[in-house]
Amino acid sequence: MKKNVVLLSLVAALGLTACDKPETQATSSAAATPDKVYKVGVDNTYPPFEFTKDGQLVGIDVDLINAIAKDQGFKINIEQMDFSGIIPAMQAGMLDVGMGGMSITDKRKETVDFSEPYFAAGVSLVVANDNKNIASLDDLSGKKVVVKNGTVGASFADKNTEEYGYSIIQVSDSASMFQEVTNGTADALMEDYPVISYAIATGGLKLQTVGERLTGDNYGISVLKDKNDELLKMINDGLANLKENGEYDKIIDAYLD
Ligand code: GLN
């Protein structure tokens, strides 16, 4: 205690003599307890959840986390990266929050805690829009299926490769996955239906979804497991407030009809 007092007066004395601008001192004492800026990782590009429009990062995830942070009074900094890198970056202490249309799965729950669900999704099988031979998983024998690393679609594809007899091509982002099918390198892809529907509707992609939905899951906002209870509570409280006050609906409606 005594030591602290001495240290404080020493700092004050140094500040007074070494600093000719009093305002500078006021700023630096505020900076001694800086507000934490939480680092949020999102996918590179995953419209309508995160994408760049007119040079700005926008999307449902982006608007939602900004609104939650505002509601709860914390600061964030959003970083884009390969989706498969988000949880590893959290584990390495480089991110506090993971988003990116991230589905809540039991496997991920081994390393992260999820917020309450904020969006219902699920994986669809997708082929070229002029493809008349593939109508479901049963038609994939001997075909090439492209998936995106680290996704629910990729693990679904992995689990079912023997049963349906297709081979797998892995890429790291959705745009490449779409391209592999439109240019004929792959026969089919697996992507979350809200994302592929949005891409087909807005990007004029020559793709179509076929068959039954392959999985049903929900998106959640993730934090590193057991280490961020306070942050997770703020996220859940903020999300509940936005649902309550209509802002959540406004954000969704801004991107989806
Ligand atoms: N929802 C899927 C998952 O969590 C895909 C996410 C993504 O590609 N950004 O694995």
mmCIF file of N, CA and C in Angstrom, residues 1 17 45 55 60 76 109 113 117 128 144 154 160 167 170 196 202 204 237:
data_model
loop_
_atom_site.group_PDB
_atom_site.id
_atom_site.type_symbol
_atom_site.label_atom_id
_atom_site.label_comp_id
_atom_site.label_asym_id
_atom_site.label_seq_id
_atom_site.Cartn_x
_atom_site.Cartn_y
_atom_site.Cartn_z
ATOM 1 N N MET A 1 0.839 -1.209 0.000
ATOM 2 C CA MET A 1 0.000 0.000 0.000
ATOM 3 C C MET A 1 0.863 1.244 0.000
ATOM 4 N N THR A 17 7.238 17.336 -13.991
ATOM 5 C CA THR A 17 8.464 17.993 -14.431
ATOM 6 C C THR A 17 8.783 17.693 -15.893
ATOM 7 N N THR A 45 -14.944 -14.032 -46.279
ATOM 8 C CA THR A 45 -16.118 -13.496 -46.961
ATOM 9 C C THR A 45 -17.199 -14.554 -46.930
ATOM 10 N N GLY A 55 -16.268 -0.948 -49.936
ATOM 11 C CA GLY A 55 -15.091 -0.792 -49.088
ATOM 12 C C GLY A 55 -15.346 -0.963 -47.597
ATOM 13 N N ILE A 60 -24.698 -9.608 -41.532
ATOM 14 C CA ILE A 60 -25.494 -9.886 -40.329
ATOM 15 C C ILE A 60 -24.597 -10.036 -39.098
ATOM 16 N N ILE A 76 -15.069 -3.363 -29.732
ATOM 17 C CA ILE A 76 -14.607 -4.512 -30.506
ATOM 18 C C ILE A 76 -13.763 -4.066 -31.695
ATOM 19 N N LYS A 109 -17.959 -27.446 -29.055
ATOM 20 C CA LYS A 109 -18.214 -27.156 -27.641
ATOM 21 C C LYS A 109 -17.111 -27.713 -26.742
ATOM 22 N N ASP A 113 -17.287 -21.937 -25.829
ATOM 23 C CA ASP A 113 -18.649 -21.793 -25.328
ATOM 24 C C ASP A 113 -19.405 -20.949 -26.339
ATOM 25 N N PRO A 117 -28.381 -19.433 -29.607
ATOM 26 C CA PRO A 117 -28.415 -19.421 -31.077
ATOM 27 C C PRO A 117 -28.944 -18.091 -31.609
ATOM 28 N N ALA A 128 -24.285 -27.622 -60.385
ATOM 29 C CA ALA A 128 -24.450 -26.625 -61.453
ATOM 30 C C ALA A 128 -25.926 -26.559 -61.852
ATOM 31 N N LYS A 144 -17.016 -35.864 -57.708
ATOM 32 C CA LYS A 144 -16.141 -35.046 -56.858
ATOM 33 C C LYS A 144 -16.974 -33.997 -56.127
ATOM 34 N N ALA A 154 -17.927 -29.781 -44.490
ATOM 35 C CA ALA A 154 -16.747 -30.629 -44.698
ATOM 36 C C ALA A 154 -16.816 -31.866 -43.813
ATOM 37 N N ASN A 160 -19.601 -39.195 -44.760
ATOM 38 C CA ASN A 160 -20.459 -39.953 -45.679
ATOM 39 C C ASN A 160 -19.792 -40.368 -46.976
ATOM 40 N N SER A 167 -15.497 -38.574 -54.021
ATOM 41 C CA SER A 167 -14.209 -38.117 -53.485
ATOM 42 C C SER A 167 -14.341 -36.644 -53.103
ATOM 43 N N GLN A 170 -10.861 -30.182 -51.045
ATOM 44 C CA GLN A 170 -10.963 -29.184 -49.965
ATOM 45 C C GLN A 170 -10.464 -27.827 -50.441
ATOM 46 N N ILE A 196 -25.779 -20.080 -49.622
ATOM 47 C CA ILE A 196 -25.828 -20.421 -51.044
ATOM 48 C C ILE A 196 -27.060 -19.782 -51.699
ATOM 49 N N THR A 202 -28.081 -13.143 -55.427
ATOM 50 C CA THR A 202 -27.436 -11.837 -55.625
ATOM 51 C C THR A 202 -26.268 -11.890 -56.601
ATOM 52 N N GLY A 204 -25.900 -14.145 -59.196
ATOM 53 C CA GLY A 204 -26.189 -14.762 -60.486
ATOM 54 C C GLY A 204 -25.365 -16.006 -60.733
ATOM 55 N N ASP A 237 -26.797 -11.205 -23.082
ATOM 56 C CA ASP A 237 -27.695 -10.126 -22.641
ATOM 57 C C ASP A 237 -27.958 -9.169 -23.801
#
